[in-house]
Every structure is written in C-alpha cells, then in structure tokens.
Short mmCIF file of C-alpha atoms in Angstrom, two decimals:
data_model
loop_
_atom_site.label_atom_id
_atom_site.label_comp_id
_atom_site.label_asym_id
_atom_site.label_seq_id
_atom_site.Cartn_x
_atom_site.Cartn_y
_atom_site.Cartn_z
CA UNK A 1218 -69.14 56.16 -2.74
CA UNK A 1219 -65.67 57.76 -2.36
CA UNK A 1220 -65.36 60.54 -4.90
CA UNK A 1221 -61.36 59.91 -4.39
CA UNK A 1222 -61.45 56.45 -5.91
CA UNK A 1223 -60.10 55.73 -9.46
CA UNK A 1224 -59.82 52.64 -11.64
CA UNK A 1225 -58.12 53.06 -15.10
CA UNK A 1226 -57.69 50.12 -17.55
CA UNK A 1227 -54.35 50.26 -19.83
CA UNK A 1228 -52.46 51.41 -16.50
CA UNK A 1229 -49.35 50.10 -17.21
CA UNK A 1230 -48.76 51.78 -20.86
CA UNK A 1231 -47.46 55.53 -20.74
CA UNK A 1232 -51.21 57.15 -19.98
CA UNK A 1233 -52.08 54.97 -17.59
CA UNK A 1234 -48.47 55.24 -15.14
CA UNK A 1235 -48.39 59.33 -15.51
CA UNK A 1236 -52.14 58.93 -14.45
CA UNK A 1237 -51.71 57.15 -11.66
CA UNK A 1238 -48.70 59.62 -10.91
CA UNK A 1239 -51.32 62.51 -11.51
CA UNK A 1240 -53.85 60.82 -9.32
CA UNK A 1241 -51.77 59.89 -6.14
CA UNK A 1242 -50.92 63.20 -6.24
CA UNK A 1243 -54.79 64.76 -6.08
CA UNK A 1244 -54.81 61.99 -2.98
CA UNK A 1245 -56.83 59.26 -4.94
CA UNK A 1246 -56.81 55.56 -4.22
CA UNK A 1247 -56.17 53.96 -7.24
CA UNK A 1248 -56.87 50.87 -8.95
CA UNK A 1249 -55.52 49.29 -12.28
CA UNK A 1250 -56.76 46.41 -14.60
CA UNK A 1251 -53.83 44.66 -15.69
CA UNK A 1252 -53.83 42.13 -18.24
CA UNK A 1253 -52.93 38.30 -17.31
CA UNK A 1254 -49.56 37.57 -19.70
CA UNK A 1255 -46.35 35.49 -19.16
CA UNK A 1256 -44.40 38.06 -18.08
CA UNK A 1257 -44.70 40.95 -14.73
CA UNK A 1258 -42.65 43.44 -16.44
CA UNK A 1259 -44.23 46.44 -15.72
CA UNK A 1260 -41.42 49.09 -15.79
CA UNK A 1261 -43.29 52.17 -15.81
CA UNK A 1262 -45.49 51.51 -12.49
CA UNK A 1263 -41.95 49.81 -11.13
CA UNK A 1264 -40.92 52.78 -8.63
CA UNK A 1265 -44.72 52.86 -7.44
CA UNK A 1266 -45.15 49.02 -6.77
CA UNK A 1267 -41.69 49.09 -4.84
CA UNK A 1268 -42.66 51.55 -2.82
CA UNK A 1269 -44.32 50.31 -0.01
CA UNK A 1270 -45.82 53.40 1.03
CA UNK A 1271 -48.15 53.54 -1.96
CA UNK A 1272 -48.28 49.93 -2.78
CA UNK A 1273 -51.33 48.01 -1.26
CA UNK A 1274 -52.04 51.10 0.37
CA UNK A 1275 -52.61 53.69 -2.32
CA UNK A 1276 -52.23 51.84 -5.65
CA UNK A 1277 -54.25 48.20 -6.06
CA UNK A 1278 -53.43 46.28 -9.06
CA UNK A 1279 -56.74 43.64 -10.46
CA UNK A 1280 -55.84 40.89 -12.61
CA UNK A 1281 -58.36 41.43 -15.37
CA UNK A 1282 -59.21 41.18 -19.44
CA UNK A 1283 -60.99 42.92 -21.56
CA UNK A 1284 -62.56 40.29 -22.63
CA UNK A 1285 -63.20 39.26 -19.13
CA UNK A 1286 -66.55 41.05 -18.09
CA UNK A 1287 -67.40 38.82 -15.33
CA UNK A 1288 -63.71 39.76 -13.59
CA UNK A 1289 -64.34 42.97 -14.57
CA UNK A 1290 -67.90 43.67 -12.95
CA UNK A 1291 -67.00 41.72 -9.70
CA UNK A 1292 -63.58 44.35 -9.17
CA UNK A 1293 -65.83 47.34 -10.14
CA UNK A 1294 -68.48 46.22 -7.69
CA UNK A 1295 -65.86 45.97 -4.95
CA UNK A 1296 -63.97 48.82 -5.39
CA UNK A 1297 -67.16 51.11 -6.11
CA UNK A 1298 -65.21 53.87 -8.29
CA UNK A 1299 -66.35 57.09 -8.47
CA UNK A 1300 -64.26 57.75 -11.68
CA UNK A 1301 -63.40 55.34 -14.38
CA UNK A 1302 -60.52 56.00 -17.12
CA UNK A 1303 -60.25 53.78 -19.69
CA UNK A 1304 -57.07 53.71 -21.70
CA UNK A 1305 -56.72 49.95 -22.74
CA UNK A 1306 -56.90 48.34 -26.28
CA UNK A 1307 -55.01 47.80 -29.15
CA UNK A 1308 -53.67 51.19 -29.93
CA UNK A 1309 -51.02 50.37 -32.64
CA UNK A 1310 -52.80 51.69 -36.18
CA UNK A 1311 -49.86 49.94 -38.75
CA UNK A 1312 -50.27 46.92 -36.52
CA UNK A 1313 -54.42 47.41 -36.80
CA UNK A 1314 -54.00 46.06 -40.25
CA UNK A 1315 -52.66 42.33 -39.42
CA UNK A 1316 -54.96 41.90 -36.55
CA UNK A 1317 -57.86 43.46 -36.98
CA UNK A 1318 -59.96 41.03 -35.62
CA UNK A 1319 -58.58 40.84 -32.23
CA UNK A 1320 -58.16 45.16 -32.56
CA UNK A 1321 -61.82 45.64 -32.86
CA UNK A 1322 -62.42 43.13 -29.77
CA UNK A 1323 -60.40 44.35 -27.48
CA UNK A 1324 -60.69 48.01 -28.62
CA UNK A 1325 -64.27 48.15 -29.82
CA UNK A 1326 -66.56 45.31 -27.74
CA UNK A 1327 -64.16 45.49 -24.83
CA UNK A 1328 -65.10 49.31 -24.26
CA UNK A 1329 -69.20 48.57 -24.68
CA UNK A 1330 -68.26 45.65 -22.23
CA UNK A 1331 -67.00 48.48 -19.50
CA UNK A 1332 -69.73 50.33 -20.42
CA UNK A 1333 -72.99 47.85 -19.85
CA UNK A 1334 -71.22 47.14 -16.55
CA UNK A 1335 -70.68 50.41 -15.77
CA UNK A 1336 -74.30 51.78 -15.93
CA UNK A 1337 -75.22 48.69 -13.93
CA UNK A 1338 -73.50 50.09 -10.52
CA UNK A 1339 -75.97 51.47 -8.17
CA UNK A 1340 -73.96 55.09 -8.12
CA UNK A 1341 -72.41 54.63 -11.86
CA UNK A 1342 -69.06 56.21 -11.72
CA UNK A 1343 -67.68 59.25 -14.89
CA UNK A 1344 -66.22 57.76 -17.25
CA UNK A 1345 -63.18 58.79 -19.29
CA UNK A 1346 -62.20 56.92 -23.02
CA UNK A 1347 -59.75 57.49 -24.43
CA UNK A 1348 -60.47 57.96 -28.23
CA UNK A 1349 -58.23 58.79 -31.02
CA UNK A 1350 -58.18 61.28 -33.67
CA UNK A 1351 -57.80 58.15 -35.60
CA UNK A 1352 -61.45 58.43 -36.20
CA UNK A 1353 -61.23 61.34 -38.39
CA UNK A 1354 -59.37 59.02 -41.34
CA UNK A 1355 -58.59 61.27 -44.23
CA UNK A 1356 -60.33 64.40 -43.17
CA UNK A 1357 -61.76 67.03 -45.62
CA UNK A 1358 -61.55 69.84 -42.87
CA UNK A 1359 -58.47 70.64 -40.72
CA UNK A 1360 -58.14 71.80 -38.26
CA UNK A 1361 -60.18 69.21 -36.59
CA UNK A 1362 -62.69 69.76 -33.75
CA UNK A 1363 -65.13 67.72 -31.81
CA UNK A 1364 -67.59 68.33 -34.01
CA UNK A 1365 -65.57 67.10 -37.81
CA UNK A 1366 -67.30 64.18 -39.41
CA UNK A 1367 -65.74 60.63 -38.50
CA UNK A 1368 -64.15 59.02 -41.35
CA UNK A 1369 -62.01 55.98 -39.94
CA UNK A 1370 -59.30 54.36 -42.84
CA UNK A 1371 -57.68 51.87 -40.44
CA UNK A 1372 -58.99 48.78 -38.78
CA UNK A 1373 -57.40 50.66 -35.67
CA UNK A 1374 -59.52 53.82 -36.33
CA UNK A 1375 -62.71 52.44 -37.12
CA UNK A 1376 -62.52 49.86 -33.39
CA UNK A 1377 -62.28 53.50 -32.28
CA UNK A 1378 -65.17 55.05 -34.14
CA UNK A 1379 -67.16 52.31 -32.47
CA UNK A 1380 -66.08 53.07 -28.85
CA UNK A 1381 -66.45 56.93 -29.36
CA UNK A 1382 -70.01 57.03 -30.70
CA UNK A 1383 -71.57 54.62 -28.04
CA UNK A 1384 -69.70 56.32 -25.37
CA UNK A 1385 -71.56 59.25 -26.59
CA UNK A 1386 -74.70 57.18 -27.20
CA UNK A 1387 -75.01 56.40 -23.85
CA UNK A 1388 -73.89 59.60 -22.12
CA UNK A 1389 -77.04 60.90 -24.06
CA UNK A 1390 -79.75 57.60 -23.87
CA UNK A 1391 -78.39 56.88 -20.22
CA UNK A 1392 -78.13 59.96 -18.84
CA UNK A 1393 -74.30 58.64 -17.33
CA UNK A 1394 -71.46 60.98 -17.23
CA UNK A 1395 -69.28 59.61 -19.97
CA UNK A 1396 -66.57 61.03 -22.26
CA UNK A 1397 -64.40 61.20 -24.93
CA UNK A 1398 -60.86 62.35 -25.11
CA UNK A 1399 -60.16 62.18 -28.56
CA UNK A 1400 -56.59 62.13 -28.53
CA UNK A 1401 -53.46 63.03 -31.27
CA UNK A 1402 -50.01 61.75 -31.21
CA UNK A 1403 -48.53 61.83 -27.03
CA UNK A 1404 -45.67 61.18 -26.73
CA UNK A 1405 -42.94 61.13 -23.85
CA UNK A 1406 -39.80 58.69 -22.82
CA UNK A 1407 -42.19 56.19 -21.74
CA UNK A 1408 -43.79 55.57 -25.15
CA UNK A 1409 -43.28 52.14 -26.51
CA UNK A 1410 -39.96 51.78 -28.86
CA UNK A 1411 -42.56 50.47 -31.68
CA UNK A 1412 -44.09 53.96 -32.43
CA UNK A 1413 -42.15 56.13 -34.62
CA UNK A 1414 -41.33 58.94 -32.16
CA UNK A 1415 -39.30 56.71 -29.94
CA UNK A 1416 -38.03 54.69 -32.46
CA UNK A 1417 -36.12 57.23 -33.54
CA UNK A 1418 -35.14 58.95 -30.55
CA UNK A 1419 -33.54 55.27 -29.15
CA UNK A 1420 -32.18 55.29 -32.27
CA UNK A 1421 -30.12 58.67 -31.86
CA UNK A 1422 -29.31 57.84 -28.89
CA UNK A 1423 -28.13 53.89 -29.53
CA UNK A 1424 -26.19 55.45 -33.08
CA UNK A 1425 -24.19 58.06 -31.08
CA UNK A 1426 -23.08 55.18 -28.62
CA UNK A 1427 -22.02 53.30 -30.92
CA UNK A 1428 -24.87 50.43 -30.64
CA UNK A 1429 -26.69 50.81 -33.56
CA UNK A 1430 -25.52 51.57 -36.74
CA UNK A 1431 -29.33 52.96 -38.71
CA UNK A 1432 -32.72 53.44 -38.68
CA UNK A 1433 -35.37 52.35 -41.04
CA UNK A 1434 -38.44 54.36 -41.60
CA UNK A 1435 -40.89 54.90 -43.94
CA UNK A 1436 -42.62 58.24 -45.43
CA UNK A 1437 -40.69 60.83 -43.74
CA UNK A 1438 -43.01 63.39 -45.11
CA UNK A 1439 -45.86 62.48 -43.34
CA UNK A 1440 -47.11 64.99 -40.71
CA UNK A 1441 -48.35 64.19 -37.13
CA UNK A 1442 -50.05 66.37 -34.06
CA UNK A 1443 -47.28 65.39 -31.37
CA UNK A 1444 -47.93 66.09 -27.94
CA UNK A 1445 -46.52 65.64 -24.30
CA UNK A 1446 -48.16 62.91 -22.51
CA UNK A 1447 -48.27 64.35 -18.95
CA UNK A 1448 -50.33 66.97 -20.70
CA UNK A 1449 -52.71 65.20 -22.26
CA UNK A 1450 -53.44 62.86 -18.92
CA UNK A 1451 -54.24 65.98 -16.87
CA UNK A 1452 -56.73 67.06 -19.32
CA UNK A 1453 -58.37 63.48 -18.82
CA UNK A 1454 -59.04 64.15 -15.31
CA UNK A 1455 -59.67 67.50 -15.94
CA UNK A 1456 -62.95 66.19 -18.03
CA UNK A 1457 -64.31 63.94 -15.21
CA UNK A 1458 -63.62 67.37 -12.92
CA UNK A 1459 -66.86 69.39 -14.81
CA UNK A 1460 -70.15 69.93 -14.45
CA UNK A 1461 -71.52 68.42 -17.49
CA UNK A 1462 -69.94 65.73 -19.31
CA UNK A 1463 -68.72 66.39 -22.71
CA UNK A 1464 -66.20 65.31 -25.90
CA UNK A 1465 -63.07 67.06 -26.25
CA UNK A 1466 -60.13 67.03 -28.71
CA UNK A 1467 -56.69 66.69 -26.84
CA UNK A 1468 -53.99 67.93 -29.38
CA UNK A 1469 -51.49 71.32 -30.10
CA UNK A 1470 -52.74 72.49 -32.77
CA UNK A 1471 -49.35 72.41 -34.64
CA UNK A 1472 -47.88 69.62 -37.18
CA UNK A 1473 -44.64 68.32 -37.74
CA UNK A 1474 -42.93 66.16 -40.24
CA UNK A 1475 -41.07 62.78 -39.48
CA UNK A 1476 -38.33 64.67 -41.04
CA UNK A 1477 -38.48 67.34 -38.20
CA UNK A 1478 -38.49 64.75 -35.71
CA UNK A 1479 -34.67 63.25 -37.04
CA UNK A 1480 -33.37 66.38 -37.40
CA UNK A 1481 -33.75 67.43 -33.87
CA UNK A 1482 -33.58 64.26 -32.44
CA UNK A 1483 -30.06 63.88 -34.40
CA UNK A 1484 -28.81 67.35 -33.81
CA UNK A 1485 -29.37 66.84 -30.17
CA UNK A 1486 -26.70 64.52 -30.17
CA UNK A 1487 -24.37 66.43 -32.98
CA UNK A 1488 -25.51 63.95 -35.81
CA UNK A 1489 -26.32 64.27 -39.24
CA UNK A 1490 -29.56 62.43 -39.89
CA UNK A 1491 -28.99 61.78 -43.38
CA UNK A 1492 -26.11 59.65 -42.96
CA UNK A 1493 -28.31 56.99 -40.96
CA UNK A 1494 -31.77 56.62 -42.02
CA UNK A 1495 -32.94 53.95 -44.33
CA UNK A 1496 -36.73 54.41 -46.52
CA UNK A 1497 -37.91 50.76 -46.27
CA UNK A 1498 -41.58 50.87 -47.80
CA UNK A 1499 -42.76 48.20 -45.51
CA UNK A 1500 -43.21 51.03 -42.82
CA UNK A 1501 -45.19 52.88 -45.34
CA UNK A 1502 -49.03 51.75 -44.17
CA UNK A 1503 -52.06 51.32 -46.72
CA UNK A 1504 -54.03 54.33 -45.75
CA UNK A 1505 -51.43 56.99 -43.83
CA UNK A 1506 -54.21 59.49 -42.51
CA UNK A 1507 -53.03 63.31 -43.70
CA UNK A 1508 -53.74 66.40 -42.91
CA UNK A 1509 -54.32 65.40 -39.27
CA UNK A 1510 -54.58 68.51 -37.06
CA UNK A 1511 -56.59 69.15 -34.07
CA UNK A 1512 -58.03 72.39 -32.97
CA UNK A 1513 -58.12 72.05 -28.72
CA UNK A 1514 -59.98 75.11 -28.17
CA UNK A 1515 -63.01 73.64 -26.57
CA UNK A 1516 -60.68 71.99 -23.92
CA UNK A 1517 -58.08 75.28 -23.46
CA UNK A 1518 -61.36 77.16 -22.72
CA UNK A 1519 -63.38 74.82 -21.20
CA UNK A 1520 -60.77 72.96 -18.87
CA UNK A 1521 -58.21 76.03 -18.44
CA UNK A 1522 -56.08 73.42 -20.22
CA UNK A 1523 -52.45 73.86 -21.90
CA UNK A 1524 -49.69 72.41 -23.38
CA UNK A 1525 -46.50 72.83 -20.79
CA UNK A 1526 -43.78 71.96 -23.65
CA UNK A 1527 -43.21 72.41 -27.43
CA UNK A 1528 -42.54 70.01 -29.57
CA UNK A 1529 -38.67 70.35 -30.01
CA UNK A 1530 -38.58 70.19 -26.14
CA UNK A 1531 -40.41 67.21 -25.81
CA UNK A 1532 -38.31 65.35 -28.58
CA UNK A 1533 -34.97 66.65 -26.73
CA UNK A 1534 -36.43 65.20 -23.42
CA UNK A 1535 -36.99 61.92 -25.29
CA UNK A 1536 -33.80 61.45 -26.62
CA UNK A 1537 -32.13 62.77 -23.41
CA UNK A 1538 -33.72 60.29 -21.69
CA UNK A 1539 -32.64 57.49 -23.83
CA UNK A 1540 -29.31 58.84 -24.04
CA UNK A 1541 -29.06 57.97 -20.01
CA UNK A 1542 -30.58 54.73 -20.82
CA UNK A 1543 -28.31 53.25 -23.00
CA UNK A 1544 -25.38 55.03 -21.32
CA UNK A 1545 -26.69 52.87 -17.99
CA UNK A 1546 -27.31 49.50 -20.30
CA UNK A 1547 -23.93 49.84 -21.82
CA UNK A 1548 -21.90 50.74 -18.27
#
C-alpha cells in the first residue's frame, strides 16, 4: 500500500479543495468522491482539474454516493488508500431541521457505511471524520474539550453524535486507526454564501457596489468559535500523521458575536452596518446552541498545531475576496 495515497469524501466543499491543495503539496495522489447531480460546477477544485499537470495524474475524481456502498467499496478497493478523510454530509444545522431524515442518512449511516467498508480492506487505511462541535448542543461546561459530555439539540448535531461515537467505537473494538476532528465554525472565501459568515461578507461587498441594497439576519447576539479553514485542514492531516490515533477539538478558543462579524466586515468597506441589516426571525433556529467554545489544547500540544490568522483577519480576507468578485461579475 502507498502511504502517499489519499481519498477524501466532501472534496469539492471548502475542506475538501484546501485539502487536496494541502495534500498535492506533501506529494500525495489524491482521490475524491464526488456526488452524481445535474450540474459539474465544481468551482473550488476548477484551477486543479484544468490543470493538466495534476489532473488524471495527481488528482482522480470517483463518481460516488453516500448512499452508494457498493461504488464506494469497489473505488476503495482499487485505489487501496492508505489515508481516508471524510468530510461529506449534510453539514447545514438551520437546514438539519427541514430534512432531517435525509441529514441523518447521509451524515449518520453514510459514515458507518465508510466505516464497515473500511475495516474490510486487507491493509485498512486511518481514517479522518470530520465531526462537529455540534455534538456538544447546549453545553453546561465551556470551554469545551474532547472529553465534555455530548448533548446534540439539532437534527444536524445529533447525525453527528452518531458518526463521532462509532468512529470511536470502532477505533477501540477494531483496533483501526480512526478519528475525530471535532470541528467549530471554519470559515474562509470559499465557504458557501448560505452560512452566515459569508452571507454577510458578500453582502458588504455586493452593498458597497451598489448590488444589493440589505441583509437579513437573525439573532445577532449569538456567539460562534470562527476559525480559518486552511488551519483547521492541516490539523486533519496532522491527526492521521501520529502514532496513536486519537479525538481532537479543532477550534480558537475565542468567541465572537454576529454583531462583530458586520461591524468589521462593514467597516472594511467604510460602511455603517446599522443602516443595512434587517432582524427577520425566520433566521432565528429552534435550538441556537450557546456558549459554544472549544478549548484546542490537546491538538496545539499534541500536533504542534496553530491558528495562522485572527479572526478580524480572516473576516477582512473574506470580504476582500468578495469585493474582487463582484468587482469581476459586475465589469
């Protein structure tokens, strides 16, 4: 088995491209499960599947569901990876709520479906999930570590819950090198324009040119653990880099408001926020998770791992980015 082979699932969201990035760059050969849909639009693998250097060379995209596990056993079989990051599911929480059946499929059975094929391989390969600190609900501690109680309040969270304990479950019953990354808010200018960070950071930048005229957004008091996403990848293959496999929380440490996040996103561009946000309670969801916090020690002193911006950094970066954006839709 090639220790330099990689397969992630989810590689076309903002994880999965900066991992591949992060991975071609360590000299892996990569391959990606990528979902069957009516459209090919996959913009944030586009200047690495137009490159023919990498392309069929270096990079291999497999048609594949998770839902799928006959598709799915026949490409691991073939491509024999000796690493396995799984980043794929239904990882909206408000949108948890409306489908909650097809969340906890995908997000829940689809992950025990990797795993039973997984420990099947002759040589099974480490194995990276991507959890969420959505499994700590409502905590009564925070910080939050690895070892807080889980306490899932959204459909979302408690697919999650599921996934993280029989990851664990069979890292310890199995004996297979399998992990956890429970991860808290990343964020970066390829996140999707349906979570809040980018939503308002397109927004900025679509206001100040003139394309938009507000935003609507519901409690802006409510506090998040926001992180850079390049970060939070390299600590993912920093995990399947150890000796022992283990659980770790991927977050900063700090919170911030929704409020902080307009008022530097608008300042960046020399706007008052006040004058064009709207409170609409339909973006208010049923169970908002507070006090969420996590405490990374274990993974600063275990993987040498830290944090390479701050938050007002990464929000300028964001709205910078869709600044140049619109600026090149608009031309």
């Amino acid at each position: 088995m090639n220790s330099k082979i990689a397969m992630i699932t989810g590689i076309t969201g903002q994880d999965g491209s900066y991992l591949t990035e992060l991975l071609l760059e360590q000299g892996y050969e990569v391959h990606g499960l990528v979902r069957r849909s009516s459209t090919i639009e996959r913009s944030r693998l586009k200047h690495l599947y137009n490159d023919d250097s990498v392309y069929g060379k270096r990079l291999f995209l497999h048609y594949a569901d998770l839902d799928d596990p006959t598709t799915i056993r026949r490409i691991v079989t073939r491509t024999a990876p000796a690493e396995f990051y799984h980043l794929a599911g239904q990882s909206h929480v408000g949108l948890s709520f409306e489908i909650p059946e097809s969340t906890c499929d995908a997000t829940a059975i689809g992950t025990l479906r990797i795993m039973e094929i997984l420990r099947d391989q002759p040589n099974p390969p480490r194995f990276m999930h991507a959890s969420s600190r959505e499994i700590f609900g409502t905590p009564s501690v925070s910080p939050q570590d690895e070892n807080t109680a889980v306490n899932p309040n959204s459909p979302y969270g408690c697919a999650k819950t599921f996934a993280t304990q029989m990851t664990k479950i069979y890292r310890e019953s199995h004996g297979l090198f399998f992990c956890n990354a429970i991860c808290y808010n990343h964020e970066s200018p390829r996140r999707g324009e349906n979570f809040v960070t980018r939503k308002v950071t397109l927004a900025a930048a679509r206001i100040k040119a003139g394309l938009q005229k507000s935003v609507s957004l519901g409690d802006l008091e409510a506090c998040r653990d926001w992180g850079y996403a390049k970060d939070f990848v390299r600590a993912m293959w920093l995990m399947l880099q150890q000796d022992e496999a283990d659980d770790f929380v991927l977050a900063t440490g700090v919170s911030h408001s929704i409020k902080e996040l307009l008022e530097i996103a608008f300042h960046h561009v020399n706007l008052p926020w006040q004058d064009f946000v709207h409170i609409d309670d339909r973006f208010k969801r049923p169970a908002d998770p507070f006090q969420l916090l996590g405490d990374p020690s274990r993974a600063e002193q275990r993987l040498a791992w830290k944090r390479s911006v701050d938050f007002e950094q990464l929000i300028t970066m964001m709205v910078d980015s869709d600044v140049a954006r619109t600026n090149r839709q608009s031309v």
